[in-house]
């Protein structure tokens, strides 16, 4: 009976060691996945901007988490001047959903002087739209494309030649160590 108990104890210890080893491997794999995602966001952030000359710009020097910015968009620059309806389709950090997936944009009679960017065309040949864009508190990058409908198969898109557009977000919780630790924990099988 003592030998049997000893064997069972040893078997239990081996099983526990195996579970611990598997957990550590899974945790390491999750850490690699999260770190790769984080690096891709930093790269996306480096390529993000606050404007594309003659096409779009926001009304502030930098987009800050939790604030709302105005995005001005020139439909003439991309051949969409025929439309009277325009939307900004938004996502965060590689097109994850955000609170405002589609933002309806309003057509402007003319680009207001208060919009800044004096180098942008303000003549009657250029047609501008504007949209109010709420910036999420927890995002590092706001991804967007411009579309003529919220119904995908009916819409014509400006997706920046397949690269999409991106705005770098400042001051949010998007790059906190707590966030990355939580993501690793969520991806680790217990």
C-alpha atoms as one frame of an Amber mdcrd trajectory, in Angstrom:
protein
   0.000   0.000   0.000   2.890   2.362   0.828   4.516   1.632  -2.575   1.240
   2.268  -4.375   0.805   5.563  -2.558   4.385   6.533  -3.411   3.825   5.683
  -7.132   0.591   7.679  -7.174   2.361  10.613  -5.541   5.196  10.436  -8.115
   2.675  10.165 -10.968   0.779  13.164  -9.601   4.020  15.173  -9.351   4.949
  14.252 -12.973   1.496  15.306 -14.171   1.795  18.580 -12.263   5.246  19.232
 -13.739   3.892  18.485 -17.228   0.965  20.909 -16.717   3.390  23.568 -15.459
   5.685  23.022 -18.455   2.744  23.223 -20.901   1.466  26.372 -19.185   4.886
  28.043 -19.440   5.150  27.109 -23.130   1.679  28.488 -23.767   2.503  31.645
 -21.816   5.708  32.117 -23.843   3.782  31.656 -27.108   1.161  34.178 -25.928
   3.904  36.628 -24.995   5.466  36.315 -28.465   2.049  36.824 -30.110   1.242
  39.896 -28.005   4.719  41.389 -28.476   4.424  40.909 -32.266   1.015  42.616
 -32.197   2.431  45.448 -30.097   5.353  45.869 -32.503   2.971  45.940 -35.487
   0.953  48.701 -33.779   4.102  50.710 -33.145   5.036  50.292 -36.817   1.511
  51.288 -37.871   1.806  54.292 -35.550   5.076  55.333 -37.181   3.301  55.281
 -40.545   0.213  57.072 -39.230  -0.248  60.786 -39.702  -2.606  63.682 -39.194
  -3.071  64.368 -42.895  -2.497  63.359 -46.504  -1.663  66.415 -48.546  -4.665
  67.661 -50.494  -6.832  64.686 -49.436  -7.536  64.785 -45.686  -6.431  66.318
 -42.413  -7.556  66.640 -38.811  -8.069  69.967 -37.087  -5.446  69.471 -34.347
  -1.689  68.874 -34.268  -2.159  65.453 -32.659  -5.172  63.281 -31.874  -5.565
  62.697 -28.139  -7.359  59.789 -26.506 -10.807  60.639 -25.217 -11.184  63.751
 -27.371 -13.109  64.418 -30.578 -11.371  65.716 -33.682 -12.717  66.988 -36.975
 -11.531  65.166 -40.064 -11.700  67.141 -43.308 -11.762  65.146 -46.536 -11.472
  66.362 -50.150 -13.605  64.125 -52.396 -12.336  65.872 -55.527  -8.774  64.701
 -54.860  -9.842  61.043 -55.114 -12.598  61.220 -57.745 -15.616  60.979 -55.431
 -16.996  64.455 -56.153 -20.193  62.883 -57.555 -21.388  61.813 -54.091 -23.499
  63.771 -51.638 -23.191  61.093 -48.921 -19.921  60.123 -47.310 -18.871  58.002
 -44.336 -15.690  57.365 -42.463 -15.432  53.648 -41.599 -13.337  53.289 -38.443
 -11.554  50.593 -36.512  -8.747  50.524 -34.005  -5.420  48.778 -34.129  -5.804
  46.686 -37.227  -9.547  47.078 -37.691 -10.759  45.896 -34.302 -14.264  47.258
 -33.659 -14.720  50.631 -31.992 -17.783  52.427 -30.652 -18.333  54.375 -33.885
 -17.798  52.023 -36.808 -19.318  54.459 -39.343 -19.227  58.226 -38.965 -21.419
  60.204 -41.329 -19.616  63.150 -42.848 -21.218  66.472 -43.826 -20.630  68.246
 -47.100 -19.162  71.745 -46.743 -19.927  74.655 -49.003 -16.330  75.738 -48.564
 -13.418  74.819 -46.360 -13.496  77.195 -43.382 -10.441  79.316 -42.604 -10.576
  77.937 -39.050  -9.762  74.494 -40.447  -6.125  75.524 -40.764  -3.719  74.019
 -43.289  -3.472  77.088 -45.561  -1.591  75.066 -48.183  -4.695  72.978 -48.919
  -6.875  73.929 -51.876  -9.878  76.042 -50.858 -11.113  76.957 -54.306 -14.470
  76.007 -55.793 -12.923  73.114 -57.697 -12.417  71.138 -54.483 -15.292  69.654
 -52.496 -14.738  69.039 -48.800 -16.608  66.941 -46.236 -16.114  66.989 -42.462
 -16.776  64.399 -39.778 -16.619  64.503 -35.971 -14.374  61.632 -34.857 -14.466
  60.467 -31.214 -11.033  59.132 -30.283 -11.145  55.989 -28.085  -9.401  56.148
 -24.695  -7.628  52.832 -25.147  -6.412  52.958 -28.738  -2.935  53.590 -30.098
  -3.968  53.828 -33.753  -7.309  54.721 -35.356  -7.670  53.047 -38.767 -10.098
  54.433 -41.331 -11.242  54.397 -44.912 -13.734  56.667 -46.624 -16.836  55.139
 -48.240 -20.019  56.207 -49.979 -22.307  53.769 -48.121 -22.481  51.716 -44.921
 -23.481  48.702 -47.027 -20.158  47.158 -48.129 -21.218  45.806 -51.554 -22.861
  49.149 -52.431 -19.992  51.373 -51.359 -17.149  52.901 -53.273 -14.057  53.198
 -51.073 -10.985  55.323 -50.733  -8.647  53.007 -48.845  -5.420  54.848 -49.636
  -4.487  52.461 -52.422  -4.982  49.426 -50.172  -2.883  50.788 -47.303  -5.853
  52.353 -45.452  -5.445  55.541 -43.473  -4.300  55.721 -39.858  -4.176  58.372
 -37.151  -1.742  57.993 -34.265  -3.451  58.428 -30.870  -1.605  60.163 -28.029
  -2.137  59.973 -24.286  -4.392  56.957 -23.992  -4.139  53.664 -22.194  -3.425
  51.796 -25.420   0.248  51.122 -24.715   0.124  50.455 -20.973   2.024  47.497
 -19.523  -1.200  46.431 -17.776  -2.908  46.089 -21.138  -0.179  43.859 -22.574
  -0.007  41.710 -19.420  -3.788  41.242 -19.555  -3.615  40.218 -23.229  -0.926
  37.649 -22.431  -3.006  36.253 -19.569  -6.101  36.050 -21.784  -4.191  34.097
 -24.426  -2.639  31.658 -21.964  -4.500  28.384 -21.429  -4.851  27.507 -17.814
